[in-house]
PDB file of C-alpha atoms in Angstrom:
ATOM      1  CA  UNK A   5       3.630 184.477  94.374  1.00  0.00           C
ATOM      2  CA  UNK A   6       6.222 181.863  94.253  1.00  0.00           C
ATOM      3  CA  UNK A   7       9.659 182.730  92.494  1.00  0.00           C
ATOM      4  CA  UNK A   8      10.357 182.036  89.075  1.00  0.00           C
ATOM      5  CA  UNK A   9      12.142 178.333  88.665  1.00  0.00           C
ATOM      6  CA  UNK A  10      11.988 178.332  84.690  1.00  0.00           C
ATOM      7  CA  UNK A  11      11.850 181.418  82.326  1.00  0.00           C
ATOM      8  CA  UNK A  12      11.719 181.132  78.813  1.00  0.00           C
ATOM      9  CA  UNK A  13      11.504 184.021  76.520  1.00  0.00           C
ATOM     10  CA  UNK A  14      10.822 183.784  72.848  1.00  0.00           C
ATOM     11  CA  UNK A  15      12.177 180.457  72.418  1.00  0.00           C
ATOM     12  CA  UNK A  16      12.394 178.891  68.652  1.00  0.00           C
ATOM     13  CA  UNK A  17      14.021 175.269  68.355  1.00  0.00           C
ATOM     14  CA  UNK A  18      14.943 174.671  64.513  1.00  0.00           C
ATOM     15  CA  UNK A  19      16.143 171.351  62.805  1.00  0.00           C
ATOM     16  CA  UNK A  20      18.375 171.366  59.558  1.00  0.00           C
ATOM     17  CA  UNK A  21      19.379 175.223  60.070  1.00  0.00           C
ATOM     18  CA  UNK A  22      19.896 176.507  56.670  1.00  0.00           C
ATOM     19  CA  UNK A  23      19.300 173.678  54.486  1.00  0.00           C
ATOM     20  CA  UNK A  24      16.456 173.100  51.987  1.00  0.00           C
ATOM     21  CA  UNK A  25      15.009 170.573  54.821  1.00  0.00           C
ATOM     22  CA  UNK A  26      15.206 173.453  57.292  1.00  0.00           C
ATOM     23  CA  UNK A  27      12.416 173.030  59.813  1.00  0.00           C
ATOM     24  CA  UNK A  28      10.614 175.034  63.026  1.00  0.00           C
ATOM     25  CA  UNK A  29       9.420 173.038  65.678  1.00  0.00           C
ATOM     26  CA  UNK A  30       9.108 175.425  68.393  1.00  0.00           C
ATOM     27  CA  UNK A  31       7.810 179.014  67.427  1.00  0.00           C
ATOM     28  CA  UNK A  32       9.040 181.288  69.804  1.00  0.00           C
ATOM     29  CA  UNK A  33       7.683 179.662  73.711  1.00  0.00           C
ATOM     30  CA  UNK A  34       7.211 182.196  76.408  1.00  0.00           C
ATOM     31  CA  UNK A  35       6.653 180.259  79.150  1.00  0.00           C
ATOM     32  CA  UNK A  36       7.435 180.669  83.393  1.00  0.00           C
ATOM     33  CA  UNK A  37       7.766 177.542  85.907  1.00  0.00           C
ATOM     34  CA  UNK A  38       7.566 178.368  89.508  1.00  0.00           C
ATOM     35  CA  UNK A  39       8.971 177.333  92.936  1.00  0.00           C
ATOM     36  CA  UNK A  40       7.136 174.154  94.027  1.00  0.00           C
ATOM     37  CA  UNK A  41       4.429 174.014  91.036  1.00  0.00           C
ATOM     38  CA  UNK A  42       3.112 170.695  90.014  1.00  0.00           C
ATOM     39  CA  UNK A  43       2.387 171.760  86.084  1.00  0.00           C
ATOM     40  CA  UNK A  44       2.018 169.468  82.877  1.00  0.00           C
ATOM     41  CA  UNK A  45       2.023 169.920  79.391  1.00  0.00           C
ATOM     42  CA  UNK A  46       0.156 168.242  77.076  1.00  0.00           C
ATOM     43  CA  UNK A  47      -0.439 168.408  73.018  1.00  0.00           C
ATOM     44  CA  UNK A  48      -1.089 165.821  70.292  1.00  0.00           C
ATOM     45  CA  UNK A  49       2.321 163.811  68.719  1.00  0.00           C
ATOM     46  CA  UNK A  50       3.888 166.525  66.560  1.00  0.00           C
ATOM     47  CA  UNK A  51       2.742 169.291  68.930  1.00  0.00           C
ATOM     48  CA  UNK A  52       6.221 169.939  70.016  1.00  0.00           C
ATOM     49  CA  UNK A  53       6.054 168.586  73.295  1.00  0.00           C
ATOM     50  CA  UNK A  54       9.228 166.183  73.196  1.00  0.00           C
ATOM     51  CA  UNK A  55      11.162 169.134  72.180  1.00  0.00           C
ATOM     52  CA  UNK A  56       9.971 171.422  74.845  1.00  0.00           C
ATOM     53  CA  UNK A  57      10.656 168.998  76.840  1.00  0.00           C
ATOM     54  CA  UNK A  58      14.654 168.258  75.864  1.00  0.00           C
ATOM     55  CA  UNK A  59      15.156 172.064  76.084  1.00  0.00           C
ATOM     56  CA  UNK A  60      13.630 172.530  79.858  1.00  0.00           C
ATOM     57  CA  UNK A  61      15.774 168.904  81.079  1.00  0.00           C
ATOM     58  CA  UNK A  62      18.903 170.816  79.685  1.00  0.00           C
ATOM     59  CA  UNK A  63      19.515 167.988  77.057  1.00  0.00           C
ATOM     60  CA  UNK A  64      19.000 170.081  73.971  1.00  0.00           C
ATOM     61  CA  UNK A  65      19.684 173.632  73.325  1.00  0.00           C
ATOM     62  CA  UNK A  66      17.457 176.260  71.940  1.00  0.00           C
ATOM     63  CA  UNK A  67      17.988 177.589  68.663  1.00  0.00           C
ATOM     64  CA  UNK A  68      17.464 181.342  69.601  1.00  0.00           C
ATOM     65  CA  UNK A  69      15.951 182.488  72.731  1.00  0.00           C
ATOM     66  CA  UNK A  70      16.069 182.690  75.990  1.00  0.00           C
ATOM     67  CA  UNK A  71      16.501 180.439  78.622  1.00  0.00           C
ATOM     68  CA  UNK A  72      16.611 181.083  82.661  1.00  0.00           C
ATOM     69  CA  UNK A  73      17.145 177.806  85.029  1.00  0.00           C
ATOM     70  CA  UNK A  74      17.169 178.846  88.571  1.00  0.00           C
ATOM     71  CA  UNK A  75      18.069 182.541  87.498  1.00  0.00           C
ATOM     72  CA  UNK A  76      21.278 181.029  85.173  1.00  0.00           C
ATOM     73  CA  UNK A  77      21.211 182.115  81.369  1.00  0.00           C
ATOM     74  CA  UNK A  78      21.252 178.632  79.907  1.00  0.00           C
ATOM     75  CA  UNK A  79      23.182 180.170  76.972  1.00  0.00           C
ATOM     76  CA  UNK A  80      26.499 180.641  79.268  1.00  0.00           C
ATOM     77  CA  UNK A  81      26.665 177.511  80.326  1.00  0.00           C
ATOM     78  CA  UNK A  82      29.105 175.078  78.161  1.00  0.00           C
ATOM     79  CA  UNK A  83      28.706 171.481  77.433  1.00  0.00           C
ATOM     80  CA  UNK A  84      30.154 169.959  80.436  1.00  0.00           C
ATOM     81  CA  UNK A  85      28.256 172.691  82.669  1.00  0.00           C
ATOM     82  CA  UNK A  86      24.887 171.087  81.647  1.00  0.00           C
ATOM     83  CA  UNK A  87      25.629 167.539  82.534  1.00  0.00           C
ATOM     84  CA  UNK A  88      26.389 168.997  85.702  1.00  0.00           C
ATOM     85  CA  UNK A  89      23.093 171.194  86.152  1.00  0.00           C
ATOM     86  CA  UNK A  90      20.916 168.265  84.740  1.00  0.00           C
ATOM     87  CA  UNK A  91      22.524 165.783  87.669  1.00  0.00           C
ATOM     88  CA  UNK A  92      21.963 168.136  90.474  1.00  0.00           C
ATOM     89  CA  UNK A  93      18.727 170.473  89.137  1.00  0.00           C
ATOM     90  CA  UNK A  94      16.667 168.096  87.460  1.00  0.00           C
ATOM     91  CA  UNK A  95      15.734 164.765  87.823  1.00  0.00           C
ATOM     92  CA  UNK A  96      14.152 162.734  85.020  1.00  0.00           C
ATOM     93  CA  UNK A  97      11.469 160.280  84.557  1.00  0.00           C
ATOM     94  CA  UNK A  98      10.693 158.588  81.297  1.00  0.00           C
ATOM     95  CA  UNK A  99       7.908 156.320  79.750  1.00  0.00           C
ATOM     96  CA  UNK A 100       9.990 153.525  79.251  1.00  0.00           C
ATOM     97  CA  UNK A 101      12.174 153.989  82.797  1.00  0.00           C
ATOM     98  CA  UNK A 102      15.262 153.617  81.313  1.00  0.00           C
ATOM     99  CA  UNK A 103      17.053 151.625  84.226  1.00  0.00           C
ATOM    100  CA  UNK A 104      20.526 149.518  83.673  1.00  0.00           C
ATOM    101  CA  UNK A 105      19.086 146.598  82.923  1.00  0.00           C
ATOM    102  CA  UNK A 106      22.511 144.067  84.787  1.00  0.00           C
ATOM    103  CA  UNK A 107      21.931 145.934  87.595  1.00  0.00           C
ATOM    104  CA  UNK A 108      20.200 146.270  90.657  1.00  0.00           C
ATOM    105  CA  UNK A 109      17.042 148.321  91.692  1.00  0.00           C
ATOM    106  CA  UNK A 110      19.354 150.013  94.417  1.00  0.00           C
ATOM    107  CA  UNK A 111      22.540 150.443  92.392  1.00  0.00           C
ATOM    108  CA  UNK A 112      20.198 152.241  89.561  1.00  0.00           C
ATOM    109  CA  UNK A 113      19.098 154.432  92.411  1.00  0.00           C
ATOM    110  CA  UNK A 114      22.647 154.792  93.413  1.00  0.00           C
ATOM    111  CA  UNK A 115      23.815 156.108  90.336  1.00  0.00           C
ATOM    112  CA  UNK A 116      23.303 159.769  89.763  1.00  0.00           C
ATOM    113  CA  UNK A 117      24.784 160.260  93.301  1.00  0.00           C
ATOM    114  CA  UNK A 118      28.411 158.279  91.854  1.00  0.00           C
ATOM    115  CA  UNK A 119      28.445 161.474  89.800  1.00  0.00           C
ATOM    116  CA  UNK A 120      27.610 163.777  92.008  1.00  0.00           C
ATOM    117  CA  UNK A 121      30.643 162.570  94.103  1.00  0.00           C
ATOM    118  CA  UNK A 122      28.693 160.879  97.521  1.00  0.00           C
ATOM    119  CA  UNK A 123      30.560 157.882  98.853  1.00  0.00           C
ATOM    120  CA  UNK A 124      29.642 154.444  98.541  1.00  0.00           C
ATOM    121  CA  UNK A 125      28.186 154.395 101.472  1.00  0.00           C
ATOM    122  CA  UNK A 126      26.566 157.855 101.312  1.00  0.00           C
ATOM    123  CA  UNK A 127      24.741 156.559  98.141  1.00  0.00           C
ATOM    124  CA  UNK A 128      23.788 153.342  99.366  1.00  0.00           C
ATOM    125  CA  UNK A 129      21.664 154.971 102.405  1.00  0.00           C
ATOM    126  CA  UNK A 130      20.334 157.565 100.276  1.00  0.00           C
ATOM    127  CA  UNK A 131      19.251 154.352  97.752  1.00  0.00           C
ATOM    128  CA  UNK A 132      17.492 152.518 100.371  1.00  0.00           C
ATOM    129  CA  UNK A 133      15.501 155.461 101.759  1.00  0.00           C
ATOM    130  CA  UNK A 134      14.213 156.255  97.957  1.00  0.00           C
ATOM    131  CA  UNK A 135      13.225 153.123  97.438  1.00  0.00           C
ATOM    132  CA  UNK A 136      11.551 152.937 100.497  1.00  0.00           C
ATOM    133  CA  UNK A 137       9.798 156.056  99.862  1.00  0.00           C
ATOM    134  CA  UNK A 138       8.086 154.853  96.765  1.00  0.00           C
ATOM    135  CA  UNK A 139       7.520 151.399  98.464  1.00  0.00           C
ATOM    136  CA  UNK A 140      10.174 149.148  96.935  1.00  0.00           C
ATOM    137  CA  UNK A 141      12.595 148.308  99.601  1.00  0.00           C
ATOM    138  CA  UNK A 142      11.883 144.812  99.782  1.00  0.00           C
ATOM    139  CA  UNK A 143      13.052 144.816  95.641  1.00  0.00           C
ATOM    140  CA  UNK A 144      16.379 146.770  96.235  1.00  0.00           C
ATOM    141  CA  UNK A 145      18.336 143.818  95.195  1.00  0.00           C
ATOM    142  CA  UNK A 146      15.984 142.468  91.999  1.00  0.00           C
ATOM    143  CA  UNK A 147      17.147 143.667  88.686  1.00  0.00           C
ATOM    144  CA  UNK A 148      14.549 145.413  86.374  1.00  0.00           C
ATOM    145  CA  UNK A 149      14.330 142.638  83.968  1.00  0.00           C
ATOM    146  CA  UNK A 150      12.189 140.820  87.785  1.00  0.00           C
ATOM    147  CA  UNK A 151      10.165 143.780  88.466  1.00  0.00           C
ATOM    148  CA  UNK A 152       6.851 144.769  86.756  1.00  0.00           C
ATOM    149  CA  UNK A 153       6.456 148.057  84.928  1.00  0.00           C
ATOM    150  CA  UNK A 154       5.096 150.038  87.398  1.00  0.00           C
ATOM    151  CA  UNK A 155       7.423 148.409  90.160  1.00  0.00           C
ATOM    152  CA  UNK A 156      10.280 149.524  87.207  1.00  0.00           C
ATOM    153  CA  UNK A 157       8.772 153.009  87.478  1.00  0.00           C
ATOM    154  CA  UNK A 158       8.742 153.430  91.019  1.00  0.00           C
ATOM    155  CA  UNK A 159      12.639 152.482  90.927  1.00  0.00           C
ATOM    156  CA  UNK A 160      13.046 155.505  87.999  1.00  0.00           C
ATOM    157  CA  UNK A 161      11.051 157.931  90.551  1.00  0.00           C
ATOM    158  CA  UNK A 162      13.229 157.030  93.268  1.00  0.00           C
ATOM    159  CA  UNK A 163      16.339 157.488  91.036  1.00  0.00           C
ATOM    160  CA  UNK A 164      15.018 160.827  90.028  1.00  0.00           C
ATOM    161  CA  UNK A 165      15.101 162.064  93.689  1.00  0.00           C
ATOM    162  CA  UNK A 166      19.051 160.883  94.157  1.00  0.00           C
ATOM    163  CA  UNK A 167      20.498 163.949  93.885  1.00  0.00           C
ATOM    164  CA  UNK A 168      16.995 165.873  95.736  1.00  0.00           C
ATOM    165  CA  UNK A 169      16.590 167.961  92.897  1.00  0.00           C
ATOM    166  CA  UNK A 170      14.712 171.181  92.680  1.00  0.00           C
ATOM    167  CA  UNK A 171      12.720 169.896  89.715  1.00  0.00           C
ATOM    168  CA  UNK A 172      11.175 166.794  88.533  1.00  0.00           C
ATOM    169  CA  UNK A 173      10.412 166.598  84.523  1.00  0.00           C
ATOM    170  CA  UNK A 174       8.507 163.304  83.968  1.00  0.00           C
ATOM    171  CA  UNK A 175       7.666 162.638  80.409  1.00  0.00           C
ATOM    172  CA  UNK A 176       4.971 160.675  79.921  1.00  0.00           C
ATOM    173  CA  UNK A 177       5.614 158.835  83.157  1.00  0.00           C
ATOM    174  CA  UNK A 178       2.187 156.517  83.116  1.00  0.00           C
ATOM    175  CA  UNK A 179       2.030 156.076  79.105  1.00  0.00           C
ATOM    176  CA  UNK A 180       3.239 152.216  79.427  1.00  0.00           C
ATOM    177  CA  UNK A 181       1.541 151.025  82.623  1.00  0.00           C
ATOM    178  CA  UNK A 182      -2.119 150.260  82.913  1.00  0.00           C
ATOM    179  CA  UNK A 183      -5.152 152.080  84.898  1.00  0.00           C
ATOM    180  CA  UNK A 184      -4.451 151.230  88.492  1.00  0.00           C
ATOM    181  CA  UNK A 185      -0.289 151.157  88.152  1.00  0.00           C
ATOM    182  CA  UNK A 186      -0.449 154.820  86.751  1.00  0.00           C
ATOM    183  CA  UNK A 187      -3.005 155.497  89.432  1.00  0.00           C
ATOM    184  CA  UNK A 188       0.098 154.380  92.030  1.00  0.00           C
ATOM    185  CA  UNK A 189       2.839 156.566  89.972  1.00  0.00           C
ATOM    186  CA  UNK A 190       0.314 159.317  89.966  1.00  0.00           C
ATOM    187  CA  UNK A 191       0.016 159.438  93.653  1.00  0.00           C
ATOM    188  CA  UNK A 192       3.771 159.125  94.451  1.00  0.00           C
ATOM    189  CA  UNK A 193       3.962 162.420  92.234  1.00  0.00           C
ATOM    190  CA  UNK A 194       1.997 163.980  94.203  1.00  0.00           C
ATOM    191  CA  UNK A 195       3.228 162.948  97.630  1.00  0.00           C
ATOM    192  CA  UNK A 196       6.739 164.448  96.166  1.00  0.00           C
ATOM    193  CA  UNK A 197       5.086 167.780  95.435  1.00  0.00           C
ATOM    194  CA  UNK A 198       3.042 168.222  98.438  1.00  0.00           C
ATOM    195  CA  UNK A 199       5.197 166.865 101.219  1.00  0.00           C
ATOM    196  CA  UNK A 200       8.728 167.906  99.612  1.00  0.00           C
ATOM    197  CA  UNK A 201       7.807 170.440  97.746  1.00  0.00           C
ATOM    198  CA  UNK A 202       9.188 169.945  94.592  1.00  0.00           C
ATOM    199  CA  UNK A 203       8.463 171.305  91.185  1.00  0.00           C
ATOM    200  CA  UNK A 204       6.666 168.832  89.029  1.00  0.00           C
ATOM    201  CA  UNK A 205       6.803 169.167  85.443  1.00  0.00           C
ATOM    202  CA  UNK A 206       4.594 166.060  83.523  1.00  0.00           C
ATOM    203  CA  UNK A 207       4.554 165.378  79.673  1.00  0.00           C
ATOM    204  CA  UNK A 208       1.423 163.910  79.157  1.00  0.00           C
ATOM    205  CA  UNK A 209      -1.212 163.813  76.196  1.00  0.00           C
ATOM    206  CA  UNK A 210      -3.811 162.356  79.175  1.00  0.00           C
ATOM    207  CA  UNK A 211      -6.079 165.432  79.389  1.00  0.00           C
ATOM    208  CA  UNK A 212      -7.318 163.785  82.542  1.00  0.00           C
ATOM    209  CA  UNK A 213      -3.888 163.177  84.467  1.00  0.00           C
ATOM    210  CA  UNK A 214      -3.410 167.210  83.460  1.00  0.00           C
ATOM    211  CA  UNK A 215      -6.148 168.136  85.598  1.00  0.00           C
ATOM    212  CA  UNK A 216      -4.844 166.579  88.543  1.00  0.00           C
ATOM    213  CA  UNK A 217      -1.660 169.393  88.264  1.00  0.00           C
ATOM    214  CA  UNK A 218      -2.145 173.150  88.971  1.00  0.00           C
ATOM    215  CA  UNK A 219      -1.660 174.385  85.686  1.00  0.00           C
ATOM    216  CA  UNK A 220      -1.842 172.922  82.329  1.00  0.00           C
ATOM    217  CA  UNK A 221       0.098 173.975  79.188  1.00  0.00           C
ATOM    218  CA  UNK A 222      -1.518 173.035  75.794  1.00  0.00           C
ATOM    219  CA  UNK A 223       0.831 173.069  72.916  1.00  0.00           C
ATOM    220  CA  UNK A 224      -0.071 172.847  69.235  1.00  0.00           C
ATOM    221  CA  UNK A 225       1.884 172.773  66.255  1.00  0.00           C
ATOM    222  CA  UNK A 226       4.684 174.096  68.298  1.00  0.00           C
ATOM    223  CA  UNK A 227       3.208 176.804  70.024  1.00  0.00           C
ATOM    224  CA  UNK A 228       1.339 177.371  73.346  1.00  0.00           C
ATOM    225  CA  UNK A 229      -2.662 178.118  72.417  1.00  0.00           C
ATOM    226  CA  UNK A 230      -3.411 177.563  76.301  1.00  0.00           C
ATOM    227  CA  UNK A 231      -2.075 178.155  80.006  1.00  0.00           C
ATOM    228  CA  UNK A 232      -5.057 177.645  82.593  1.00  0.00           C
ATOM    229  CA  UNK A 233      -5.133 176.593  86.426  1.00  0.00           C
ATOM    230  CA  UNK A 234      -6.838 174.009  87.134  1.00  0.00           C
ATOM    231  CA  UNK A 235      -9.407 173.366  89.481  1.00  0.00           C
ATOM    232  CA  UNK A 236      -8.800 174.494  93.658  1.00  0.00           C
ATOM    233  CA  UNK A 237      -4.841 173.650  93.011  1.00  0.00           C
ATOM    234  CA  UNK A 238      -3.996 177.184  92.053  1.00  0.00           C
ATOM    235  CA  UNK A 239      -0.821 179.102  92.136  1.00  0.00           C
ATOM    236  CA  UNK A 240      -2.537 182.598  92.016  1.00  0.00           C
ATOM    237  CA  UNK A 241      -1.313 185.207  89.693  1.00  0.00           C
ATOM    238  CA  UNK A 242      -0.060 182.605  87.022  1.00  0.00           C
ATOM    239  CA  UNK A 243      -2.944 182.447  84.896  1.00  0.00           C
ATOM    240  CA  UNK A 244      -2.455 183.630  81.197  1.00  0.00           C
ATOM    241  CA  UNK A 245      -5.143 183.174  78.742  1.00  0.00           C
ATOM    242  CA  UNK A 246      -4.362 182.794  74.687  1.00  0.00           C
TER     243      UNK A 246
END
């Protein structure tokens, strides 16, 4: 079995703590991500997904819990310590790509690796082998507002993989693209997980794109009613049934 990338324990997420409007999104989430697994989680709007998903990409906090990234108790790390783990651990995709819109497809790229302290030059190479890798080299210099969604998405996957992080959270990464565009993100996904190993985590509420991962999550009303491998892509000794 593959090590443990994410642990969560009992996590409960909570809006308006102690007020009249007080309100429980997540109700406590036991859930495990290993090494190298290519797993999404899908649910209906209001299923909690979007918060589930803010908690794993280290942009919100839990409101009681635990919460293991790479073996570190989340709840020890300060402010300043998550920016840090969310430039080098995780890389993010989003629906709507969420590139600089004045600048380039290479110096989007570029980016995470300015914080992460590479040189200019460091960065730049780095740049221009990601977008190569998803098949927009000959675009490095066009600025999002010339590209077409799913060439704008290819740039955000490439920018995900700046820093080569460990794990990949793409929330609904195909959600504003049509049939055969999402068909190309889809496969450039998978190409990341099977030839670099990394660990995919998808946000979709496309029951069919879930199937293509290993395992599937299924969240409603904040809690997780089903964890089951899919098809011959199994990562054996991971299967929990609700």
């Amino acid at each position: 079995m593959s090590r443990k990338i994410i642990e969560m324990k009992g996590i409960v997420k909570t809006y308006y703590l102690g007020t009249p409007n007080e309100l429980e999104i997540l109700h406590g989430i036991d859930l495990d991500v290993y090494d190298g697994e290519f797993l999404s989680i899908v649910g209906a709007s209001g299923s909690g997904k979007s918060t589930l998903m803010n908690i794993l990409g280290a942009l919100d906090r839990p409101t009681s819990g635990r919460f293991f990234l790479d073996h570190l108790p989340m709840e020890d790390v300060k402010d300043e310590g998550l920016s840090k783990i969310r430039n080098k651990k995780i890389g993010f995709v989003f629906q709507n790509f969420n590139l600089i819109p004045r600048s380039s497809a290479l110096s989007n790229v570029a980016l995470p690796m300015l914080y992460g302290g590479k040189s200019r030059s460091e960065r730049n190479l780095r740049a221009k082998e990601l977008l190569k890798l998803v098949g927009m080299e000959d675009r490095s210099h066009h600025r999002p507002n010339e590209l077409s969604g799913g060439q704008k998405q290819r740039v955000a996957i490439a920018r995900s993989m700046a820093n080569d992080p460990a794990i990949i959270l793409a929330d609904e990464p195909t959600g504003a693209l049509d049939t055969h565009t999402g068909r190309m993100v889809m496969d450039i996904f998978h190409r990341l997980h099977q030839e670099q190993g990394k660990t995919i985590i998808l946000i979709t509420h496309n029951n069919e794109l879930a199937l293509e991962t290993q395992r599937t999550i299924k969240l409603l009303d904040g809690a997780i009613i089903e964890n089951r491998m899919n098809g011959k892509n199994q990562l054996e000794g991971c299967y929990e049934s609700f």
